[in-house]
Amino acid sequence: MQRTLSIVKPDGTAKNVIGDVIKRFESAGLKIIALKRIKLSKEEAKGFYIVHKARPFYDSLTDFMSEGPVVVMAIEGDDAIAKVRDLMGATNPKDAKPGTIRADLATDLERNTVHGSDSPESAAFEIPYFFSALEII
Ligand code: UDP
Ligand code: MG
């Protein structure tokens, strides 16, 4: 069993695809073990994406991630990190395989609808960024 953190990003909540994203995770046999809708401040978005602080897209990305509501969820299952990444598709929707979330629902490299932890180390930082132990069931 492995845990990962996923986010329906502000473009996704605006497009009303929260359910579509969750449906894909559940249909793949993954369990949503914590879930909430929140609006990140700029500082909270910067903290979440601190790993990208030196990248040229950091300021624009954190503006985007704090522009509207997001849905954050902790997900559990066998190989959950890779499964969620596979369901998401490539970072740039133009490179994402047909049938993936980003290919089907997104068009823009930055506004790419969904986040998923990229490693066990990332998941171990990202899940407690949003959820206390008592909120994960
Ligand atoms: N991003 C961007 N420009 C880039 C690369 C990434 O705006 O050139 C954004 C995009 O929203 C991406 C996020 O920054 O999802 C984090 O980038 P990462 O390389 O970690 O991609 P991911 O793990 O989300 O596929
Ligand atoms: Mg990443």
GROMACS .gro file of N, CA and C and ligand atoms in nm:
model
  437
    1MET      N    1   0.084  -0.121   0.000
    1MET     CA    2   0.000   0.000   0.000
    1MET      C    3   0.087   0.125   0.000
    2GLN      N    4   0.044   0.223  -0.078
    2GLN     CA    5   0.120   0.348  -0.088
    2GLN      C    6   0.019   0.463  -0.087
    3ARG      N    7   0.065   0.579  -0.038
    3ARG     CA    8  -0.021   0.698  -0.035
    3ARG      C    9   0.037   0.808  -0.123
    4THR      N   10  -0.052   0.888  -0.179
    4THR     CA   11  -0.008   1.001  -0.260
    4THR      C   12  -0.104   1.117  -0.239
    5LEU      N   13  -0.063   1.235  -0.284
    5LEU     CA   14  -0.145   1.355  -0.270
    5LEU      C   15  -0.179   1.404  -0.410
    6SER      N   16  -0.306   1.428  -0.432
    6SER     CA   17  -0.348   1.485  -0.560
    6SER      C   18  -0.426   1.613  -0.535
    7ILE      N   19  -0.424   1.701  -0.634
    7ILE     CA   20  -0.499   1.827  -0.627
    7ILE      C   21  -0.571   1.848  -0.759
    8VAL      N   22  -0.701   1.880  -0.752
    8VAL     CA   23  -0.770   1.937  -0.867
    8VAL      C   24  -0.741   2.087  -0.860
    9LYS      N   25  -0.667   2.135  -0.960
    9LYS     CA   26  -0.616   2.273  -0.957
    9LYS      C   27  -0.728   2.373  -0.988
   10PRO      N   28  -0.703   2.504  -0.970
   10PRO     CA   29  -0.810   2.604  -0.988
   10PRO      C   30  -0.878   2.599  -1.126
   11ASP      N   31  -0.805   2.565  -1.232
   11ASP     CA   32  -0.873   2.555  -1.364
   11ASP      C   33  -0.970   2.438  -1.364
   12GLY      N   34  -0.937   2.332  -1.291
   12GLY     CA   35  -1.023   2.214  -1.285
   12GLY      C   36  -1.150   2.238  -1.206
   13THR      N   37  -1.138   2.308  -1.092
   13THR     CA   38  -1.261   2.338  -1.016
   13THR      C   39  -1.349   2.434  -1.095
   14ALA      N   40  -1.286   2.529  -1.168
   14ALA     CA   41  -1.364   2.623  -1.250
   14ALA      C   42  -1.436   2.552  -1.364
   15LYS      N   43  -1.375   2.448  -1.418
   15LYS     CA   44  -1.433   2.373  -1.530
   15LYS      C   45  -1.532   2.265  -1.486
   16ASN      N   46  -1.553   2.253  -1.353
   16ASN     CA   47  -1.647   2.153  -1.301
   16ASN      C   48  -1.606   2.010  -1.333
   17VAL      N   49  -1.478   1.980  -1.319
   17VAL     CA   50  -1.433   1.844  -1.347
   17VAL      C   51  -1.381   1.772  -1.221
   18ILE      N   52  -1.420   1.820  -1.103
   18ILE     CA   53  -1.378   1.753  -0.979
   18ILE      C   54  -1.422   1.606  -0.983
   19GLY      N   55  -1.549   1.586  -1.014
   19GLY     CA   56  -1.603   1.449  -1.015
   19GLY      C   57  -1.537   1.362  -1.122
   20ASP      N   58  -1.510   1.421  -1.237
   20ASP     CA   59  -1.446   1.347  -1.347
   20ASP      C   60  -1.309   1.296  -1.301
   21VAL      N   61  -1.233   1.383  -1.233
   21VAL     CA   62  -1.100   1.343  -1.187
   21VAL      C   63  -1.110   1.233  -1.081
   22ILE      N   64  -1.199   1.253  -0.984
   22ILE     CA   65  -1.215   1.154  -0.877
   22ILE      C   66  -1.261   1.020  -0.934
   23LYS      N   67  -1.352   1.026  -1.031
   23LYS     CA   68  -1.404   0.903  -1.093
   23LYS      C   69  -1.290   0.821  -1.154
   24ARG      N   70  -1.196   0.889  -1.216
   24ARG     CA   71  -1.084   0.817  -1.278
   24ARG      C   72  -0.998   0.749  -1.172
   25PHE      N   73  -0.975   0.817  -1.060
   25PHE     CA   74  -0.895   0.756  -0.952
   25PHE      C   75  -0.969   0.634  -0.894
   26GLU      N   76  -1.097   0.652  -0.865
   26GLU     CA   77  -1.173   0.541  -0.806
   26GLU      C   78  -1.186   0.425  -0.903
   27SER      N   79  -1.205   0.455  -1.031
   27SER     CA   80  -1.219   0.348  -1.131
   27SER      C   81  -1.090   0.268  -1.146
   28ALA      N   82  -0.978   0.329  -1.111
   28ALA     CA   83  -0.849   0.258  -1.117
   28ALA      C   84  -0.824   0.178  -0.989
   29GLY      N   85  -0.922   0.177  -0.898
   29GLY     CA   86  -0.908   0.097  -0.777
   29GLY      C   87  -0.843   0.171  -0.661
   30LEU      N   88  -0.822   0.301  -0.679
   30LEU     CA   89  -0.760   0.380  -0.572
   30LEU      C   90  -0.868   0.429  -0.474
   31LYS      N   91  -0.830   0.446  -0.347
   31LYS     CA   92  -0.922   0.492  -0.242
   31LYS      C   93  -0.890   0.635  -0.203
   32ILE      N   94  -0.994   0.721  -0.201
   32ILE     CA   95  -0.977   0.857  -0.148
   32ILE      C   96  -0.987   0.846   0.004
   33ILE      N   97  -0.877   0.876   0.074
   33ILE     CA   98  -0.876   0.857   0.219
   33ILE      C   99  -0.883   0.990   0.296
   34ALA      N  100  -0.880   1.103   0.221
   34ALA     CA  101  -0.900   1.236   0.279
   34ALA      C  102  -0.929   1.331   0.163
   35LEU      N  103  -1.015   1.430   0.188
   35LEU     CA  104  -1.056   1.518   0.078
   35LEU      C  105  -1.108   1.650   0.133
   36LYS      N  106  -1.067   1.761   0.071
   36LYS     CA  107  -1.130   1.890   0.105
   36LYS      C  108  -1.111   1.993  -0.005
   37ARG      N  109  -1.206   2.089  -0.007
   37ARG     CA  110  -1.201   2.202  -0.100
   37ARG      C  111  -1.153   2.323  -0.021
   38ILE      N  112  -1.047   2.387  -0.069
   38ILE     CA  113  -0.989   2.502   0.002
   38ILE      C  114  -0.940   2.604  -0.100
   39LYS      N  115  -0.910   2.724  -0.052
   39LYS     CA  116  -0.846   2.823  -0.138
   39LYS      C  117  -0.711   2.857  -0.078
   40LEU      N  118  -0.606   2.833  -0.153
   40LEU     CA  119  -0.471   2.858  -0.103
   40LEU      C  120  -0.439   3.007  -0.112
   41SER      N  121  -0.368   3.057  -0.011
   41SER     CA  122  -0.308   3.190  -0.023
   41SER      C  123  -0.184   3.177  -0.112
   42LYS      N  124  -0.136   3.289  -0.158
   42LYS     CA  125  -0.011   3.289  -0.236
   42LYS      C  126   0.102   3.222  -0.155
   43GLU      N  127   0.111   3.257  -0.026
   43GLU     CA  128   0.217   3.201   0.059
   43GLU      C  129   0.202   3.050   0.075
   44GLU      N  130   0.078   3.003   0.088
   44GLU     CA  131   0.054   2.858   0.100
   44GLU      C  132   0.090   2.787  -0.030
   45ALA      N  133   0.059   2.849  -0.143
   45ALA     CA  134   0.097   2.789  -0.272
   45ALA      C  135   0.249   2.786  -0.286
   46LYS      N  136   0.314   2.892  -0.243
   46LYS     CA  137   0.462   2.895  -0.250
   46LYS      C  138   0.524   2.788  -0.162
   47GLY      N  139   0.466   2.766  -0.046
   47GLY     CA  140   0.517   2.662   0.045
   47GLY      C  141   0.499   2.523  -0.015
   48PHE      N  142   0.384   2.502  -0.077
   48PHE     CA  143   0.359   2.371  -0.136
   48PHE      C  144   0.457   2.342  -0.249
   49TYR      N  145   0.485   2.442  -0.331
   49TYR     CA  146   0.571   2.423  -0.449
   49TYR      C  147   0.715   2.470  -0.421
   50ILE      N  148   0.756   2.468  -0.294
   50ILE     CA  149   0.889   2.518  -0.257
   50ILE      C  150   1.001   2.451  -0.337
   51VAL      N  151   0.980   2.324  -0.375
   51VAL     CA  152   1.080   2.250  -0.454
   51VAL      C  153   1.108   2.319  -0.587
   52HIS      N  154   1.013   2.400  -0.634
   52HIS     CA  155   1.030   2.468  -0.763
   52HIS      C  156   1.069   2.615  -0.746
   53LYS      N  157   1.117   2.655  -0.627
   53LYS     CA  158   1.135   2.798  -0.600
   53LYS      C  159   1.235   2.866  -0.694
   54ALA      N  160   1.330   2.791  -0.748
   54ALA     CA  161   1.430   2.852  -0.838
   54ALA      C  162   1.387   2.848  -0.984
   55ARG      N  163   1.272   2.789  -1.013
   55ARG     CA  164   1.230   2.774  -1.153
   55ARG      C  165   1.164   2.902  -1.204
   56PRO      N  166   1.178   2.930  -1.333
   56PRO     CA  167   1.123   3.055  -1.387
   56PRO      C  168   0.971   3.063  -1.376
   57PHE      N  169   0.903   2.947  -1.364
   57PHE     CA  170   0.758   2.948  -1.360
   57PHE      C  171   0.701   2.955  -1.217
   58TYR      N  172   0.789   2.965  -1.116
   58TYR     CA  173   0.744   2.957  -0.975
   58TYR      C  174   0.642   3.067  -0.941
   59ASP      N  175   0.669   3.191  -0.980
   59ASP     CA  176   0.580   3.300  -0.942
   59ASP      C  177   0.444   3.288  -1.013
   60SER      N  178   0.449   3.259  -1.142
   60SER     CA  179   0.325   3.244  -1.217
   60SER      C  180   0.245   3.122  -1.169
   61LEU      N  181   0.314   3.012  -1.143
   61LEU     CA  182   0.247   2.890  -1.095
   61LEU      C  183   0.177   2.915  -0.962
   62THR      N  184   0.244   2.986  -0.872
   62THR     CA  185   0.185   3.006  -0.739
   62THR      C  186   0.074   3.112  -0.742
   63ASP      N  187   0.080   3.206  -0.839
   63ASP     CA  188  -0.035   3.295  -0.864
   63ASP      C  189  -0.155   3.211  -0.908
   64PHE      N  190  -0.131   3.125  -1.005
   64PHE     CA  191  -0.239   3.038  -1.057
   64PHE      C  192  -0.297   2.950  -0.947
   65MET      N  193  -0.212   2.887  -0.869
   65MET     CA  194  -0.261   2.793  -0.768
   65MET      C  195  -0.337   2.862  -0.656
   66SER      N  196  -0.322   2.994  -0.644
   66SER     CA  197  -0.395   3.068  -0.540
   66SER      C  198  -0.507   3.153  -0.598
   67GLU      N  199  -0.540   3.136  -0.725
   67GLU     CA  200  -0.643   3.224  -0.787
   67GLU      C  201  -0.786   3.179  -0.757
   68GLY      N  202  -0.804   3.054  -0.717
   68GLY     CA  203  -0.939   3.003  -0.693
   68GLY      C  204  -0.933   2.875  -0.614
   69PRO      N  205  -1.050   2.814  -0.591
   69PRO     CA  206  -1.052   2.693  -0.507
   69PRO      C  207  -0.979   2.575  -0.571
   70VAL      N  208  -0.925   2.492  -0.483
   70VAL     CA  209  -0.865   2.365  -0.524
   70VAL      C  210  -0.932   2.255  -0.441
   71VAL      N  211  -0.926   2.133  -0.490
   71VAL     CA  212  -0.968   2.018  -0.411
   71VAL      C  213  -0.845   1.931  -0.388
   72VAL      N  214  -0.808   1.917  -0.261
   72VAL     CA  215  -0.690   1.837  -0.227
   72VAL      C  216  -0.738   1.703  -0.173
   73MET      N  217  -0.667   1.597  -0.211
   73MET     CA  218  -0.706   1.464  -0.163
   73MET      C  219  -0.585   1.375  -0.141
   74ALA      N  220  -0.594   1.297  -0.035
   74ALA     CA  221  -0.496   1.191  -0.012
   74ALA      C  222  -0.556   1.062  -0.067
   75ILE      N  223  -0.472   0.986  -0.135
   75ILE     CA  224  -0.516   0.868  -0.209
   75ILE      C  225  -0.430   0.750  -0.167
   76GLU      N  226  -0.494   0.634  -0.153
   76GLU     CA  227  -0.420   0.515  -0.111
   76GLU      C  228  -0.447   0.400  -0.208
   77GLY      N  229  -0.344   0.318  -0.230
   77GLY     CA  230  -0.359   0.199  -0.312
   77GLY      C  231  -0.224   0.138  -0.344
   78ASP      N  232  -0.227   0.022  -0.408
   78ASP     CA  233  -0.103  -0.039  -0.456
   78ASP      C  234  -0.043   0.053  -0.561
   79ASP      N  235   0.083   0.089  -0.542
   79ASP     CA  236   0.152   0.168  -0.645
   79ASP      C  237   0.077   0.300  -0.675
   80ALA      N  238   0.020   0.359  -0.571
   80ALA     CA  239  -0.068   0.476  -0.590
   80ALA      C  240   0.004   0.593  -0.657
   81ILE      N  241   0.129   0.615  -0.626
   81ILE     CA  242   0.200   0.731  -0.682
   81ILE      C  243   0.209   0.719  -0.835
   82ALA      N  244   0.256   0.605  -0.883
   82ALA     CA  245   0.271   0.584  -1.029
   82ALA      C  246   0.134   0.577  -1.096
   83LYS      N  247   0.037   0.514  -1.029
   83LYS     CA  248  -0.097   0.504  -1.090
   83LYS      C  249  -0.157   0.641  -1.112
   84VAL      N  250  -0.148   0.727  -1.011
   84VAL     CA  251  -0.203   0.863  -1.025
   84VAL      C  252  -0.128   0.939  -1.134
   85ARG      N  253   0.005   0.925  -1.136
   85ARG     CA  254   0.083   0.995  -1.240
   85ARG      C  255   0.043   0.945  -1.379
   86ASP      N  256   0.020   0.815  -1.394
   86ASP     CA  257  -0.022   0.760  -1.524
   86ASP      C  258  -0.158   0.816  -1.564
   87LEU      N  259  -0.250   0.821  -1.467
   87LEU     CA  260  -0.384   0.873  -1.498
   87LEU      C  261  -0.379   1.022  -1.533
   88MET      N  262  -0.284   1.096  -1.473
   88MET     CA  263  -0.270   1.239  -1.500
   88MET      C  264  -0.220   1.266  -1.641
   89GLY      N  265  -0.121   1.192  -1.686
   89GLY     CA  266  -0.057   1.220  -1.814
   89GLY      C  267   0.058   1.319  -1.798
   90ALA      N  268   0.126   1.347  -1.908
   90ALA     CA  269   0.245   1.433  -1.906
   90ALA      C  270   0.210   1.573  -1.858
   91THR      N  271   0.310   1.642  -1.803
   91THR     CA  272   0.292   1.777  -1.749
   91THR      C  273   0.229   1.870  -1.852
   92ASN      N  274   0.280   1.864  -1.975
   92ASN     CA  275   0.222   1.946  -2.082
   92ASN      C  276   0.109   1.868  -2.150
   93PRO      N  277  -0.013   1.917  -2.139
   93PRO     CA  278  -0.127   1.843  -2.198
   93PRO      C  279  -0.105   1.808  -2.345
   94LYS      N  280  -0.027   1.889  -2.415
   94LYS     CA  281   0.000   1.860  -2.557
   94LYS      C  282   0.081   1.733  -2.575
   95ASP      N  283   0.156   1.694  -2.472
   95ASP     CA  284   0.236   1.570  -2.478
   95ASP      C  285   0.166   1.453  -2.409
   96ALA      N  286   0.053   1.479  -2.345
   96ALA     CA  287  -0.013   1.374  -2.266
   96ALA      C  288  -0.086   1.275  -2.357
   97LYS      N  289  -0.081   1.148  -2.318
   97LYS     CA  290  -0.146   1.043  -2.398
   97LYS      C  291  -0.298   1.058  -2.392
   98PRO      N  292  -0.365   1.033  -2.505
   98PRO     CA  293  -0.512   1.037  -2.506
   98PRO      C  294  -0.568   0.947  -2.395
   99GLY      N  295  -0.673   0.992  -2.331
   99GLY     CA  296  -0.733   0.914  -2.223
   99GLY      C  297  -0.682   0.953  -2.086
  100THR      N  298  -0.574   1.032  -2.080
  100THR     CA  299  -0.528   1.080  -1.950
  100THR      C  300  -0.603   1.208  -1.914
  101ILE      N  301  -0.599   1.242  -1.785
  101ILE     CA  302  -0.671   1.360  -1.737
  101ILE      C  303  -0.624   1.486  -1.810
  102ARG      N  304  -0.493   1.501  -1.822
  102ARG     CA  305  -0.443   1.625  -1.883
  102ARG      C  306  -0.474   1.630  -2.032
  103ALA      N  307  -0.469   1.518  -2.101
  103ALA     CA  308  -0.503   1.517  -2.244
  103ALA      C  309  -0.651   1.547  -2.263
  104ASP      N  310  -0.735   1.490  -2.178
  104ASP     CA  311  -0.880   1.502  -2.196
  104ASP      C  312  -0.936   1.633  -2.144
  105LEU      N  313  -0.878   1.688  -2.038
  105LEU     CA  314  -0.943   1.799  -1.967
  105LEU      C  315  -0.863   1.928  -1.968
  106ALA      N  316  -0.736   1.926  -2.007
  106ALA     CA  317  -0.652   2.046  -1.997
  106ALA      C  318  -0.593   2.080  -2.133
  107THR      N  319  -0.549   2.205  -2.147
  107THR     CA  320  -0.487   2.248  -2.274
  107THR      C  321  -0.357   2.324  -2.252
  108ASP      N  322  -0.328   2.361  -2.128
  108ASP     CA  323  -0.221   2.456  -2.102
  108ASP      C  324  -0.116   2.396  -2.009
  109LEU      N  325   0.011   2.417  -2.039
  109LEU     CA  326   0.122   2.363  -1.959
  109LEU      C  327   0.109   2.399  -1.812
  110GLU      N  328   0.074   2.524  -1.783
  110GLU     CA  329   0.061   2.564  -1.643
  110GLU      C  330  -0.074   2.522  -1.585
  111ARG      N  331  -0.180   2.552  -1.658
  111ARG     CA  332  -0.316   2.525  -1.610
  111ARG      C  333  -0.355   2.384  -1.654
  112ASN      N  334  -0.290   2.286  -1.590
  112ASN     CA  335  -0.301   2.147  -1.637
  112ASN      C  336  -0.387   2.059  -1.545
  113THR      N  337  -0.477   2.122  -1.470
  113THR     CA  338  -0.593   2.059  -1.405
  113THR      C  339  -0.564   1.973  -1.282
  114VAL      N  340  -0.448   1.908  -1.278
  114VAL     CA  341  -0.429   1.812  -1.171
  114VAL      C  342  -0.282   1.807  -1.126
  115HIS      N  343  -0.265   1.779  -0.997
  115HIS     CA  344  -0.132   1.754  -0.939
  115HIS      C  345  -0.129   1.613  -0.882
  116GLY      N  346  -0.011   1.551  -0.886
  116GLY     CA  347   0.010   1.425  -0.816
  116GLY      C  348   0.153   1.418  -0.766
  117SER      N  349   0.172   1.369  -0.644
  117SER     CA  350   0.308   1.355  -0.589
  117SER      C  351   0.393   1.273  -0.686
  118ASP      N  352   0.523   1.307  -0.695
  118ASP     CA  353   0.609   1.237  -0.791
  118ASP      C  354   0.698   1.131  -0.727
  119SER      N  355   0.694   1.115  -0.595
  119SER     CA  356   0.780   1.017  -0.527
  119SER      C  357   0.729   0.996  -0.385
  120PRO      N  358   0.773   0.890  -0.318
  120PRO     CA  359   0.734   0.871  -0.178
  120PRO      C  360   0.780   0.988  -0.089
  121GLU      N  361   0.896   1.046  -0.121
  121GLU     CA  362   0.946   1.160  -0.044
  121GLU      C  363   0.853   1.281  -0.061
  122SER      N  364   0.810   1.306  -0.186
  122SER     CA  365   0.717   1.417  -0.210
  122SER      C  366   0.585   1.392  -0.138
  123ALA      N  367   0.534   1.271  -0.147
  123ALA     CA  368   0.407   1.239  -0.082
  123ALA      C  369   0.418   1.261   0.069
  124ALA      N  370   0.531   1.227   0.126
  124ALA     CA  371   0.550   1.240   0.271
  124ALA      C  372   0.555   1.387   0.314
  125PHE      N  373   0.590   1.476   0.224
  125PHE     CA  374   0.583   1.620   0.250
  125PHE      C  375   0.443   1.675   0.220
  126GLU      N  376   0.385   1.630   0.109
  126GLU     CA  377   0.263   1.692   0.058
  126GLU      C  378   0.137   1.650   0.134
  127ILE      N  379   0.126   1.526   0.176
  127ILE     CA  380   0.003   1.483   0.247
  127ILE      C  381  -0.012   1.560   0.378
  128PRO      N  382   0.090   1.565   0.465
  128PRO     CA  383   0.073   1.641   0.589
  128PRO      C  384   0.072   1.793   0.569
  129TYR      N  385   0.107   1.841   0.448
  129TYR     CA  386   0.093   1.985   0.420
  129TYR      C  387  -0.055   2.024   0.430
  130PHE      N  388  -0.144   1.930   0.396
  130PHE     CA  389  -0.288   1.959   0.395
  130PHE      C  390  -0.370   1.885   0.499
  131PHE      N  391  -0.326   1.769   0.543
  131PHE     CA  392  -0.409   1.684   0.629
  131PHE      C  393  -0.334   1.643   0.756
  132SER      N  394  -0.405   1.653   0.868
  132SER     CA  395  -0.352   1.598   0.993
  132SER      C  396  -0.380   1.448   0.995
  133ALA      N  397  -0.314   1.377   1.083
  133ALA     CA  398  -0.334   1.232   1.094
  133ALA      C  399  -0.481   1.199   1.120
  134LEU      N  400  -0.550   1.284   1.197
  134LEU     CA  401  -0.691   1.259   1.232
  134LEU      C  402  -0.784   1.275   1.112
  135GLU      N  403  -0.739   1.344   1.009
  135GLU     CA  404  -0.824   1.368   0.890
  135GLU      C  405  -0.808   1.262   0.784
  136ILE      N  406  -0.716   1.169   0.804
  136ILE     CA  407  -0.691   1.063   0.705
  136ILE      C  408  -0.749   0.933   0.759
  137ILE      N  409  -0.852   0.886   0.687
  137ILE     CA  410  -0.928   0.773   0.739
  137ILE      C  411  -0.930   0.661   0.636
  138UDP     N1  412   0.472   2.419  -1.486
  138UDP     C1  413   0.472   2.533  -1.564
  138UDP     N2  414   0.572   2.549  -1.660
  138UDP     C2  415   0.668   2.455  -1.679
  138UDP     C3  416   0.668   2.340  -1.599
  138UDP     C4  417   0.568   2.325  -1.503
  138UDP     O1  418   0.387   2.621  -1.549
  138UDP     O2  419   0.755   2.474  -1.766
  138UDP     C5  420   0.368   2.404  -1.383
  138UDP     C6  421   0.261   2.299  -1.416
  138UDP     O3  422   0.138   2.344  -1.359
  138UDP     C7  423   0.315   2.178  -1.343
  138UDP     C8  424   0.373   2.241  -1.216
  138UDP     O4  425   0.431   2.362  -1.263
  138UDP     O5  426   0.212   2.085  -1.316
  138UDP     C9  427   0.478   2.160  -1.145
  138UDP     O6  428   0.576   2.121  -1.239
  138UDP     P1  429   0.631   1.972  -1.241
  138UDP     O7  430   0.752   1.971  -1.328
  138UDP     O8  431   0.647   1.922  -1.101
  138UDP     O9  432   0.515   1.892  -1.318
  138UDP     P2  433   0.411   1.782  -1.265
  138UDP    O10  434   0.480   1.700  -1.160
  138UDP    O11  435   0.291   1.857  -1.213
  138UDP    O12  436   0.377   1.701  -1.388
  139MG      MG  437   0.574   1.766  -0.989
   0.00000   0.00000   0.00000
